[in-house]
Structure formats: C-alpha cells, structure tokens
CSV table of C-alpha atoms and ligand atoms in Angstrom, one decimal:
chain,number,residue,atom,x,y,z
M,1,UNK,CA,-19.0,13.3,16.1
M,2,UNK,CA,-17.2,10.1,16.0
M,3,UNK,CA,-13.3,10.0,16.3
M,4,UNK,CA,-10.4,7.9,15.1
M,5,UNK,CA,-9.8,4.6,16.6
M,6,UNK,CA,-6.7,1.5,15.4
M,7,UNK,CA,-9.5,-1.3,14.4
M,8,UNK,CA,-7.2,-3.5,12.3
M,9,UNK,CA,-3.5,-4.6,12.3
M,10,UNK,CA,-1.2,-6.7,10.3
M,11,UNK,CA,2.6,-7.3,9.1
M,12,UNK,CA,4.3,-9.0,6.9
M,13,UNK,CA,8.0,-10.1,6.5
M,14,UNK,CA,10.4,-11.0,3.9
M,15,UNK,CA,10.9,-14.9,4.2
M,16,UNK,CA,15.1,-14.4,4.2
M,17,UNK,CA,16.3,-14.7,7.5
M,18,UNK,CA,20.0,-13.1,8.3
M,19,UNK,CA,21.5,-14.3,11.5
M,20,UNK,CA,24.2,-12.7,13.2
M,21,UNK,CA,26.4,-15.7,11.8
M,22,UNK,CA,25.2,-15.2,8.2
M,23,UNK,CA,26.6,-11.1,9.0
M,24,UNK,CA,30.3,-13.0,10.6
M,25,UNK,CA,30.5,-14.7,6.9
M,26,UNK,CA,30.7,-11.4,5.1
M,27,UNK,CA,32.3,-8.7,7.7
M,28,UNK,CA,34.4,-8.0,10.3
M,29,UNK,CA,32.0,-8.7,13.2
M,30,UNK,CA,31.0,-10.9,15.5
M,31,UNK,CA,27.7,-12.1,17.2
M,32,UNK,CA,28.6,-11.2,20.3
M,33,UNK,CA,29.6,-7.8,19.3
M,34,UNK,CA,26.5,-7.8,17.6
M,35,UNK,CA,24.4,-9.1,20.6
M,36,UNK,CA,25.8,-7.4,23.5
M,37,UNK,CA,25.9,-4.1,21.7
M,38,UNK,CA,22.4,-3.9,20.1
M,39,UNK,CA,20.3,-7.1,21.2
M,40,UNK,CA,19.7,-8.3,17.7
M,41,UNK,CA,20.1,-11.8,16.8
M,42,UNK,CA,18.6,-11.9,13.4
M,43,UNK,CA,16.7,-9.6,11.0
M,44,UNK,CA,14.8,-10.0,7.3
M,45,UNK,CA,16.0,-8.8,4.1
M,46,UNK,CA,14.2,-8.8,1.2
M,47,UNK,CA,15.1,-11.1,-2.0
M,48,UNK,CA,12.1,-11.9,-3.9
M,49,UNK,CA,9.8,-9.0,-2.1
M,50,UNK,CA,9.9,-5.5,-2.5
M,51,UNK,CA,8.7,-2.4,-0.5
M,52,UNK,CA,5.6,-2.0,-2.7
M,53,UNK,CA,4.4,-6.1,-2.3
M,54,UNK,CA,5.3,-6.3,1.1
M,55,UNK,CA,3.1,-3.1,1.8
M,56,UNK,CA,0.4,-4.9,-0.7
M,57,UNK,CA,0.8,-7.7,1.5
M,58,UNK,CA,-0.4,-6.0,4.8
M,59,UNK,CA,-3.1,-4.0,3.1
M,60,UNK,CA,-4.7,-7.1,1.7
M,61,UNK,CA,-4.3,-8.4,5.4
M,62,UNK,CA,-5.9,-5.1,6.5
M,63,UNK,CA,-9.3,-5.3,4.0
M,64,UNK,CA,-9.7,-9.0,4.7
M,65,UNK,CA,-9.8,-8.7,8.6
M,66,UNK,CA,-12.0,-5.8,8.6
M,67,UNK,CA,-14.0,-7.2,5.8
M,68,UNK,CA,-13.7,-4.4,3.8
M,69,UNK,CA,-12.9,-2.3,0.2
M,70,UNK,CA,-14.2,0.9,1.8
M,71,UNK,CA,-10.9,2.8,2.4
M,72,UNK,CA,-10.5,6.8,2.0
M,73,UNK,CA,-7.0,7.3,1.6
M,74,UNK,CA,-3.9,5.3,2.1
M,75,UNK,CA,-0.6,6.8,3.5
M,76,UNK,CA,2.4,4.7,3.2
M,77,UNK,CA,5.5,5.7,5.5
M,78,UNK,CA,9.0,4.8,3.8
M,79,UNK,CA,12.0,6.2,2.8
M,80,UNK,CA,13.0,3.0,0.2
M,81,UNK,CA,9.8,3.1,-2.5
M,82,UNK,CA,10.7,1.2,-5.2
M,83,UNK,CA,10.3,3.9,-7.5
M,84,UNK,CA,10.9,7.9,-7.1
M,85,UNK,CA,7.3,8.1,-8.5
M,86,UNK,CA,4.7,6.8,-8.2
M,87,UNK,CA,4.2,7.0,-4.1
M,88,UNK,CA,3.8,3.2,-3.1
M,89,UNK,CA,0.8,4.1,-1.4
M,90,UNK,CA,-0.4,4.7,-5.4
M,91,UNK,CA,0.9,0.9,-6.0
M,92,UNK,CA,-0.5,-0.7,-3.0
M,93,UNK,CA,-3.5,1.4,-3.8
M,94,UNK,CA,-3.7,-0.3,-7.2
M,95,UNK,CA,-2.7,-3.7,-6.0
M,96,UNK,CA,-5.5,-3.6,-3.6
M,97,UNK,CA,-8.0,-2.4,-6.0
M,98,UNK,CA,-9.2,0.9,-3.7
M,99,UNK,CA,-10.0,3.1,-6.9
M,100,UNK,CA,-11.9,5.3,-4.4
M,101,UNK,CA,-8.9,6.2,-2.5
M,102,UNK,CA,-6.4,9.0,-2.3
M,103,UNK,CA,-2.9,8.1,-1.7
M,104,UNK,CA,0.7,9.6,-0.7
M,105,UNK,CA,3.8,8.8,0.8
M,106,UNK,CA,5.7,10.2,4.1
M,107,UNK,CA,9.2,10.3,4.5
M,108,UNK,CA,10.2,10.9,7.9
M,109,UNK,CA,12.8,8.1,8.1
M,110,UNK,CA,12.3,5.9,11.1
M,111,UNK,CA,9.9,8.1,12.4
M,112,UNK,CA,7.7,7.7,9.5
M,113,UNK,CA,4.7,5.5,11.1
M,114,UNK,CA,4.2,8.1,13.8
M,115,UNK,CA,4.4,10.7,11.3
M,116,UNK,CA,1.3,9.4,9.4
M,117,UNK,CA,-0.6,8.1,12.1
M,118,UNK,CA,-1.1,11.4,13.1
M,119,UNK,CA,-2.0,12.9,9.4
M,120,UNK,CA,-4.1,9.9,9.4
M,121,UNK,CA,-5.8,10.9,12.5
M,122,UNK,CA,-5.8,14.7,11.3
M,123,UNK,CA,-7.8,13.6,7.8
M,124,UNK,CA,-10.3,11.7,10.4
M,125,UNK,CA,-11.2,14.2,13.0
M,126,UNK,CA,-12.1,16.8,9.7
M,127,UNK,CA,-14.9,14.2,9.4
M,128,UNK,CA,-15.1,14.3,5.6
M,129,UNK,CA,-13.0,10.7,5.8
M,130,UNK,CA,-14.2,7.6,7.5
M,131,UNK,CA,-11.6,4.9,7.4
M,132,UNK,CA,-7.6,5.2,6.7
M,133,UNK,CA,-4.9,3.0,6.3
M,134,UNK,CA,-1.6,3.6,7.3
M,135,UNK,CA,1.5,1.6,6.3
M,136,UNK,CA,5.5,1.5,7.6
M,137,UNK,CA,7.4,-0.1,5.2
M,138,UNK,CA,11.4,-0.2,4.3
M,139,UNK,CA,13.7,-2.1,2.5
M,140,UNK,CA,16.5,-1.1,4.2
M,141,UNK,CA,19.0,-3.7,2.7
M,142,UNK,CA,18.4,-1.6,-0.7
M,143,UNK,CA,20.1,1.4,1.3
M,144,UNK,CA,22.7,-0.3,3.5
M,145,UNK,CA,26.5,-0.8,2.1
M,146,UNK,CA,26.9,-4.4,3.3
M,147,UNK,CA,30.8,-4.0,3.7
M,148,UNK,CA,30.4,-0.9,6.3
M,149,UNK,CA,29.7,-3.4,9.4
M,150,UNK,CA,28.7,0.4,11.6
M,151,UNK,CA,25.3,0.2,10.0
M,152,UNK,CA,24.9,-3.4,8.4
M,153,UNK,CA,24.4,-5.2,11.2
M,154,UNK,CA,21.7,-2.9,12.9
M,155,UNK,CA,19.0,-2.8,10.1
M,156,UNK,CA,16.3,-5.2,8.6
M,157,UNK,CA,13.3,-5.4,5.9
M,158,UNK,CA,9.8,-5.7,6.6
M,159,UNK,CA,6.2,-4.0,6.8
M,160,UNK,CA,3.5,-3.6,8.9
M,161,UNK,CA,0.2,-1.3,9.0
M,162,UNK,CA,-3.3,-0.5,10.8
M,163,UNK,CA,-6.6,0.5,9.7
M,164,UNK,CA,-7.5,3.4,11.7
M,165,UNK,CA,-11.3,4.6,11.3
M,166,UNK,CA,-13.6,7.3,12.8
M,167,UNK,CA,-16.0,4.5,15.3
M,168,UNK,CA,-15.4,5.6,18.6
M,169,UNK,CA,-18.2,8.2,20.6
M,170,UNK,CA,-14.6,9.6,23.0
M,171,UNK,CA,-11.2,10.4,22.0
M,172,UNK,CA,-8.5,7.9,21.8
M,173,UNK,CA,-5.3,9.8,20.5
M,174,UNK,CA,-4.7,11.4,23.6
M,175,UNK,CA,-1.8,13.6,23.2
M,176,UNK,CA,1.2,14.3,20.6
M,177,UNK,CA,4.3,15.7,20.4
M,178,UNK,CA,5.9,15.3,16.8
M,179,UNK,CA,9.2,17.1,16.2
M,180,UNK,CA,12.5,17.4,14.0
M,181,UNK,CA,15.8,18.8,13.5
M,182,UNK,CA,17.3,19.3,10.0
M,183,UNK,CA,20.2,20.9,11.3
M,184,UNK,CA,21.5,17.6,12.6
M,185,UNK,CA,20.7,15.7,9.0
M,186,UNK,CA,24.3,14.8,8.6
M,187,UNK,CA,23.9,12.1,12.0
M,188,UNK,CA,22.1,9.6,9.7
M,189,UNK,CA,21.6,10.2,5.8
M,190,UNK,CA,21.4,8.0,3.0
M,191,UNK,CA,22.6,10.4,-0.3
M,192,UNK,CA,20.6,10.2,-3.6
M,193,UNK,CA,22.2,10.9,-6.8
M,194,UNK,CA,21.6,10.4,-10.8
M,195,UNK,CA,25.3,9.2,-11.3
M,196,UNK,CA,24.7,9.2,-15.3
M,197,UNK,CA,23.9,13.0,-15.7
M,198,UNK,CA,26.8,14.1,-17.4
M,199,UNK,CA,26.6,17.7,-16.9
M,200,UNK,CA,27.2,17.1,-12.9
M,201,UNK,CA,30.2,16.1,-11.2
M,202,UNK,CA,29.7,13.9,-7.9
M,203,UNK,CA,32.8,14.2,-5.9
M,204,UNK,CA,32.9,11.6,-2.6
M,205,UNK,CA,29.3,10.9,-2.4
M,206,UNK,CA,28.4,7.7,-1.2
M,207,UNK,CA,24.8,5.8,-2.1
M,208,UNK,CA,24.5,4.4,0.8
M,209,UNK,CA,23.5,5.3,4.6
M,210,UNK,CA,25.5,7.2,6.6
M,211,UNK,CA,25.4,7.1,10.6
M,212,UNK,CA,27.4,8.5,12.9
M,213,UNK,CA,26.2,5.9,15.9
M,214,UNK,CA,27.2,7.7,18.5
M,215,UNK,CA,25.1,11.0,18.0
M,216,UNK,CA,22.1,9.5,17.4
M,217,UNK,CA,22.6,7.4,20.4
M,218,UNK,CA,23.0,10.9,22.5
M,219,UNK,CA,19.8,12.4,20.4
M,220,UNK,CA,17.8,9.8,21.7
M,221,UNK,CA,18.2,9.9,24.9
M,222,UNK,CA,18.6,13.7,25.4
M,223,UNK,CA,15.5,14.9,22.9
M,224,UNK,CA,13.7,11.5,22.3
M,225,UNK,CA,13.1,11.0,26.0
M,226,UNK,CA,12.2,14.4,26.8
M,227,UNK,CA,9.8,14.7,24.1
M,228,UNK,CA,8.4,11.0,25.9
M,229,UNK,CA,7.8,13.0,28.7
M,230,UNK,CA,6.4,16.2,27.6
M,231,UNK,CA,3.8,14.5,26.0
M,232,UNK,CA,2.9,12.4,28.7
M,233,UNK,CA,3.0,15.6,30.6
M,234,UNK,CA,0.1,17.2,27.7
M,235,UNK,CA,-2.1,14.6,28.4
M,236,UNK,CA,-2.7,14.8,32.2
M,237,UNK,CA,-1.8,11.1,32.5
M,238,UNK,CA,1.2,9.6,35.0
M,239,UNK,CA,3.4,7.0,34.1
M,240,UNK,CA,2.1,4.3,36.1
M,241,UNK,CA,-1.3,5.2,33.6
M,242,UNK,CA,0.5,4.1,30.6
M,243,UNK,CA,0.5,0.4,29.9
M,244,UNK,CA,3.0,-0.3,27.4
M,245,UNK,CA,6.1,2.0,25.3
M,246,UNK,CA,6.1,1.3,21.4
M,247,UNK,CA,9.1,2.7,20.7
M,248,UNK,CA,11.2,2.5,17.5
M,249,UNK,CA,13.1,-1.0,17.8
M,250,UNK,CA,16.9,0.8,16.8
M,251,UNK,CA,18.5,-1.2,19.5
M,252,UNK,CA,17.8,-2.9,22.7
M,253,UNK,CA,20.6,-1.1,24.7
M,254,UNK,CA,19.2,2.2,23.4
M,255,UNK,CA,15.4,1.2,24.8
M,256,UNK,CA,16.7,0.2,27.9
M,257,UNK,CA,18.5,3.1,28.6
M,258,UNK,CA,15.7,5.3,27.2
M,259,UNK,CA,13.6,3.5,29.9
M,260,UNK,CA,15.9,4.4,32.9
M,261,UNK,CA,15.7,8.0,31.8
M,262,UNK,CA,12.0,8.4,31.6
M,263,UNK,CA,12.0,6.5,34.5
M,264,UNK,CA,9.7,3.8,33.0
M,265,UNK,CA,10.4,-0.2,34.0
M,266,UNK,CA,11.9,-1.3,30.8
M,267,UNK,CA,9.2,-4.1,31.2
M,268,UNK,CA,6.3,-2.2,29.5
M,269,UNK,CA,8.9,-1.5,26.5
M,270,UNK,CA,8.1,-4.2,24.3
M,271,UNK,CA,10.3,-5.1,22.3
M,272,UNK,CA,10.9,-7.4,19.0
M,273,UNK,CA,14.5,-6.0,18.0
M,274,UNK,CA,16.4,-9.6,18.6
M,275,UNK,CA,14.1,-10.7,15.8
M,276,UNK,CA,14.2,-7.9,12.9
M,277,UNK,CA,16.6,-5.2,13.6
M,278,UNK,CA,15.7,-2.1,12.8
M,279,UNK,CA,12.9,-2.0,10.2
M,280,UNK,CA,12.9,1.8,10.3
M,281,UNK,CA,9.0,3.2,9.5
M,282,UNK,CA,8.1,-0.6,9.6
M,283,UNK,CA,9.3,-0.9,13.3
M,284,UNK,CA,6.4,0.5,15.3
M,285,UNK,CA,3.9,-0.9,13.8
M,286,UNK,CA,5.5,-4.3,13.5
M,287,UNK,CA,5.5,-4.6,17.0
M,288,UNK,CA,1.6,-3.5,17.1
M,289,UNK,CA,0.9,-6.1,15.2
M,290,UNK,CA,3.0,-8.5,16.7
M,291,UNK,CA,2.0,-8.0,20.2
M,292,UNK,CA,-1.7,-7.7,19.2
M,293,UNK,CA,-1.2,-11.4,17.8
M,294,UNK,CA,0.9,-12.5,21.2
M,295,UNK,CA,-2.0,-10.7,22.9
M,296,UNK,CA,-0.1,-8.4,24.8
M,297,UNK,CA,-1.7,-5.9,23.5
M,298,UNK,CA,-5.9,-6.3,22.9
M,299,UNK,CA,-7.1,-3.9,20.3
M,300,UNK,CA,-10.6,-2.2,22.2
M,301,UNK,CA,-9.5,-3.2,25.3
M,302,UNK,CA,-8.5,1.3,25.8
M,303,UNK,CA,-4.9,0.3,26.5
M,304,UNK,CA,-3.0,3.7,27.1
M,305,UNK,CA,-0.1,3.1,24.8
M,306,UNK,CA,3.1,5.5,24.2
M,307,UNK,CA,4.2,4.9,20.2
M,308,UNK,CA,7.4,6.5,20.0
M,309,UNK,CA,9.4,7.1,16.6
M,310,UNK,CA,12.7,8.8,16.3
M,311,UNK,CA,15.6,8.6,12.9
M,312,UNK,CA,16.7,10.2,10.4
M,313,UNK,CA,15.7,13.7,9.9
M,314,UNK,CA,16.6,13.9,12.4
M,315,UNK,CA,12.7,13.1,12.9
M,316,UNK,CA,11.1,12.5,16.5
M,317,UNK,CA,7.6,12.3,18.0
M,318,UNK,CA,5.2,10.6,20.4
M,319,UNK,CA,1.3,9.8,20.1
M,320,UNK,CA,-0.2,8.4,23.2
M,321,UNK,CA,-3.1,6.5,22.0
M,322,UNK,CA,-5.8,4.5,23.6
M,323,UNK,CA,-6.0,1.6,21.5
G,401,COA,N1,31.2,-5.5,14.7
G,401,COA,C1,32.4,-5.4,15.3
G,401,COA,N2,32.9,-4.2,15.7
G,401,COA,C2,32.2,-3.1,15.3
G,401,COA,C3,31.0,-3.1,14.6
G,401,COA,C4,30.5,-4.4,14.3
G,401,COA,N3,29.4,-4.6,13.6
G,401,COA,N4,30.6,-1.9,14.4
G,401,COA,C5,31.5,-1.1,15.0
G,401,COA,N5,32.5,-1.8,15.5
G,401,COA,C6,33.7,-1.3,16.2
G,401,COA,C7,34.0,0.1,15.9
G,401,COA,O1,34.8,0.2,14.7
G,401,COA,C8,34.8,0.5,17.2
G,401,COA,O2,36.1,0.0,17.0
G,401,COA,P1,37.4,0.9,17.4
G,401,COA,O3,37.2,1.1,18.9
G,401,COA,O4,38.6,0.0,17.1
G,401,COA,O5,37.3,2.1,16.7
G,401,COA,C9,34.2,-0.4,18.3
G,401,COA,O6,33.4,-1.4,17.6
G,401,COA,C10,33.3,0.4,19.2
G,401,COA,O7,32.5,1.2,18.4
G,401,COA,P2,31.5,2.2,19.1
G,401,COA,O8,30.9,3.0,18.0
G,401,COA,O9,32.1,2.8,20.3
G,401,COA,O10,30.4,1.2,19.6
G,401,COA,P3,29.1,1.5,20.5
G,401,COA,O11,29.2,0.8,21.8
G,401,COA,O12,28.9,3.0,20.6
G,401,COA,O13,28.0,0.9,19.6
G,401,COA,C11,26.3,1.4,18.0
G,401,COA,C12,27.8,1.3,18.3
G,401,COA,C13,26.1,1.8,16.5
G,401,COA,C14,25.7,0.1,18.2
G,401,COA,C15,25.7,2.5,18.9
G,401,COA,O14,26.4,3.7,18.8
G,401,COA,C16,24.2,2.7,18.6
G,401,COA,O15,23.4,1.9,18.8
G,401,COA,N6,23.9,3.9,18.1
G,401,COA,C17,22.5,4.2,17.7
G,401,COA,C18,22.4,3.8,16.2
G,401,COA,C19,21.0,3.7,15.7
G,401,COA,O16,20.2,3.1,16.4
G,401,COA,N7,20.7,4.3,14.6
G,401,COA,C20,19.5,4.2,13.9
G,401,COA,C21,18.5,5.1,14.6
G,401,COA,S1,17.1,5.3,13.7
C-alpha cells in the first residue's frame, strides 16, 4: 500500500497591492491602528483576476512542476466561486484540460484548505485514486463592504494549492482533528440573497460579511488551541517534535497569542499576514508555498508540520502532516 504525500506546491496572487495607506484614503482608519492591532501592512485584491483564474493559475503551476496531466480529482476550497454553479474546481478543471478528473468544491470558510486536505487524503488511502489536487482560493474583496473599516482592513485575495499523491511506503498525515460549530454561525457570516425575487421580502439583510471580532478572537483561543493540542496529543508526538505551525494567517496578534497558549515559541509560527491579510481557504496553503520557496520548509525533507485552519462556520481543524 502506498499513502498520500504533498509532492507539489504553488500560489498565485492578484497583482493589486492595497497598503494600509491606500485603506486611510477610503475609511476611518489608520495604519497604525491597522498595524498594531492585526500585523498587516498590505494585502491583494483582485481587479482583472477572479477566483476561478487565479485557482487556474496555481493548477497550471501544479501540472508543470510535477510534469504532469495525470490528476484524479480536483477539490477547490472557497467560499467566493464566481458562479453558484458550476464548482470552480469544474472550471479550473476545464481550464487545465483534466477531462479525466472528478471535481467539487468545499465550503468551510477559512478553514476550507484543511477541510479538503483531509478529503483529499481520505479519496487517497481508498487506493482507487492516485494523485489529487487541492486548491484554497477566495476573493474576499467580492464579499467585504469596503465602508465597514471592522472587517475591511483584515482580509485579502489570493490562491494557493498542492498536489498531494499516494508515493510514500509510511504514513505522513499523522493525526487530525477537524471540527465545527453551527450554533455560533452568527460570529462571522457573509448573507446570500436573490434581491430580484419578487415574491420575497428581505428585511435588514446585508450582502456582505458580518464579524463580530471579538468572539472569534475568544473562539480561537479557547477551541482553536485546544483542538492544536488534542491532536498533537492523538499522534503521540511532543511539541518540541513539531517543526513549524501553519496556522490560518487572521491576524498576527491572534497567532501570537495562540502560541503562548499552546505553549509553542511563536517562532515556528510562520507567518505571511503583514503581506496578504487574511486570504481565508487561500491562507494555509499560501504560506506552504511561500515557505517552501523561502526554503523554510523542504518538501521530502519529513518535516512534522501542524496546519491549522479555523473561520467561519464556525469551522476548525488540525492535520499534523509530515511533509
Ligand atoms: N480602524 C480604526 N479603528 C477601528 C477599526 C479600524 N479598521 N476597526 C475597529 N476600530 C475601532 C472600533 O470601532 C473600536 O472603537 P470604539 O472603542 O470607539 O468602539 C476600537 O477600534 C476598538 O475596537 P475593538 O474591537 O476593541 O478592537 P480589538 O483590539 O478587539 O481588535 C479585531 C479588533 C477585529 C482586530 C480583533 O477583534 C480581531 O482580530 N478579531 C479576530 C477577527 C478575525 O480574525 N476574523 C477572521 C477569522 S477567520
């Protein structure tokens, strides 16, 4: 039997770069609000791209590293698809050409990556599929009211992805703990309405995202970190066994005190927040890819690796993976 392994990686961005200035312009904020609060300096938004090129994008990245066309399915993690249907994975699929592939979205918000890594891995270790790929991609300036400075500041555009493919003779996803909370939706939400059905009355509703800062700040630390540690606990390993934390890049204050309460050094969280914001399913695998260019992080090299997701849902979950 041969088991799943993360053989490929790649991102792309939207070329648009917002600075913390650009945000002072347009709203009632300030970069050192911005900056001392959160950490981020600048983040991408999307003009020409959308989420299904920029997606494109990384898969075409994805079949040229590995050399490939020879993909069984594609699973795309968003919540901003371009269209309600098709899935994007169905347009990346037909952008890429993978005719042989079966494709579908996941919506788990921000924890969306982590989500579909592990159905990835699931579709693997059946051994009727070889080779995966697995996308995180948002738009999130299509969701984001740009005159509500409590959630325009924080978020960014771009996507990122891995190939992940059944060629190693020992496991590598090493233990998992995905949860969520649907009682708690109201924290963060982003409402969806046909506003020209004429038969329904839509009282209050706003299209945009809704976040009450605050409670997600507490639901991070209190469930996030615990799930952190109970499934470092499942796999038998310590914390001085883990190399580096992925964790979802909300906000650098939030990471650093997420740190301190797993009792981590906040020096294996890497992190790539100043840069993007909050790229929701995009984050965590931005930051693979990113740290896999800078090197940090050497795919095959059996790095013990905690990828942590956590958002709307509310969604949460760790994989610790040996990449
Ligand atoms: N610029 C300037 N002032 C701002 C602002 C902005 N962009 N956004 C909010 N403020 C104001 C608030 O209106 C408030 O003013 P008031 O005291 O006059 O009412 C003040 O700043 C303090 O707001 P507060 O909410 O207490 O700030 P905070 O220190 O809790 O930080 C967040 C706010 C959003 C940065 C923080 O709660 C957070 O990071 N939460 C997690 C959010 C997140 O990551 N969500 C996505 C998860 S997937």
């Amino acid at each position: 039997m041969l088991y799943p392994k993360i053989t490929q990686v790649a991102h792309v961005l939207p070329t648009k770069v917002v600075s913390n200035s650009d945000l002072e312009a347009i709203l009632d904020t300030s970069d050192e609000w911005i900056y001392s609060r959160t950490g981020i300096k600048e983040r991408r938004v999307a003009i020409d791209e959308s989420t299904s090129s920029l997606a494109t994008e990384v898969g075409k990245i994805l079949l040229q590293k590995a050399n490939t066309k020879d993909v069984d399915f594609i699973i795309v993690a968003t919540m901003t698809s371009d269209e309600a249907t098709p899935s994007t994975a169905c347009l990346v699929q037909d952008g890429l050409g993978l005719t042989q592939a079966f494709c579908f979205d996941i919506n788990a918000a921000c924890s969306g990556f982590i989500y579909a890594l592990s159905v990835a891995e699931k579709f693997l270790l059946s051994q009727k599929y070889q080779k995966g790929m697995v996308i995180g991609v948002d738009v999130m300036s299509n969701l984001i009211d740009y005159s509500d400075r409590g959630t325009a500041v924080l978020f960014g555009d771009g996507a990122a992805g891995v190939l992940v493919e059944n060629i190693s003779s020992t496991p590598n996803f090493i233990s998992e703990l995905i949860q969520s909370d649907g009682n708690r939706y109201e924290a963060l939400h982003g409402l969806s309405s046909n506003r020209s059905n004429p038969f329904k009355i839509v009282h209050n509703q706003s299209p945009y995202l809704l976040m009450n800062g605050k409670q997600i700040f507490d639901f991070v630390l209190r469930d996030v970190s615990k799930n952190m540690l109970q499934a470092l606990k499942e796999s038998g390993l310590e914390h001085e066994d883990i190399d580096f934390v992925l964790a979802h890049q909300a906000n650098q204050r939030l990471l650093n005190a997420l740190a301190k309460k797993i009792n981590m050094p906040k020096e294996k969280f890497l992190s790539n927040v100043a840069y993007y914001g909050n790229t929701s399913s995009a984050s965590v695998p931005l930051l693979l890819s990113e740290s896999v260019d800078k090197k940090e992080l050497v795919l095959g090299r059996n790095q013990k690796i905690l990828f942590t997701g956590y958002g709307a849902g509310l969604t949460w979950g760790s994989l610790l993976i040996n990449i």
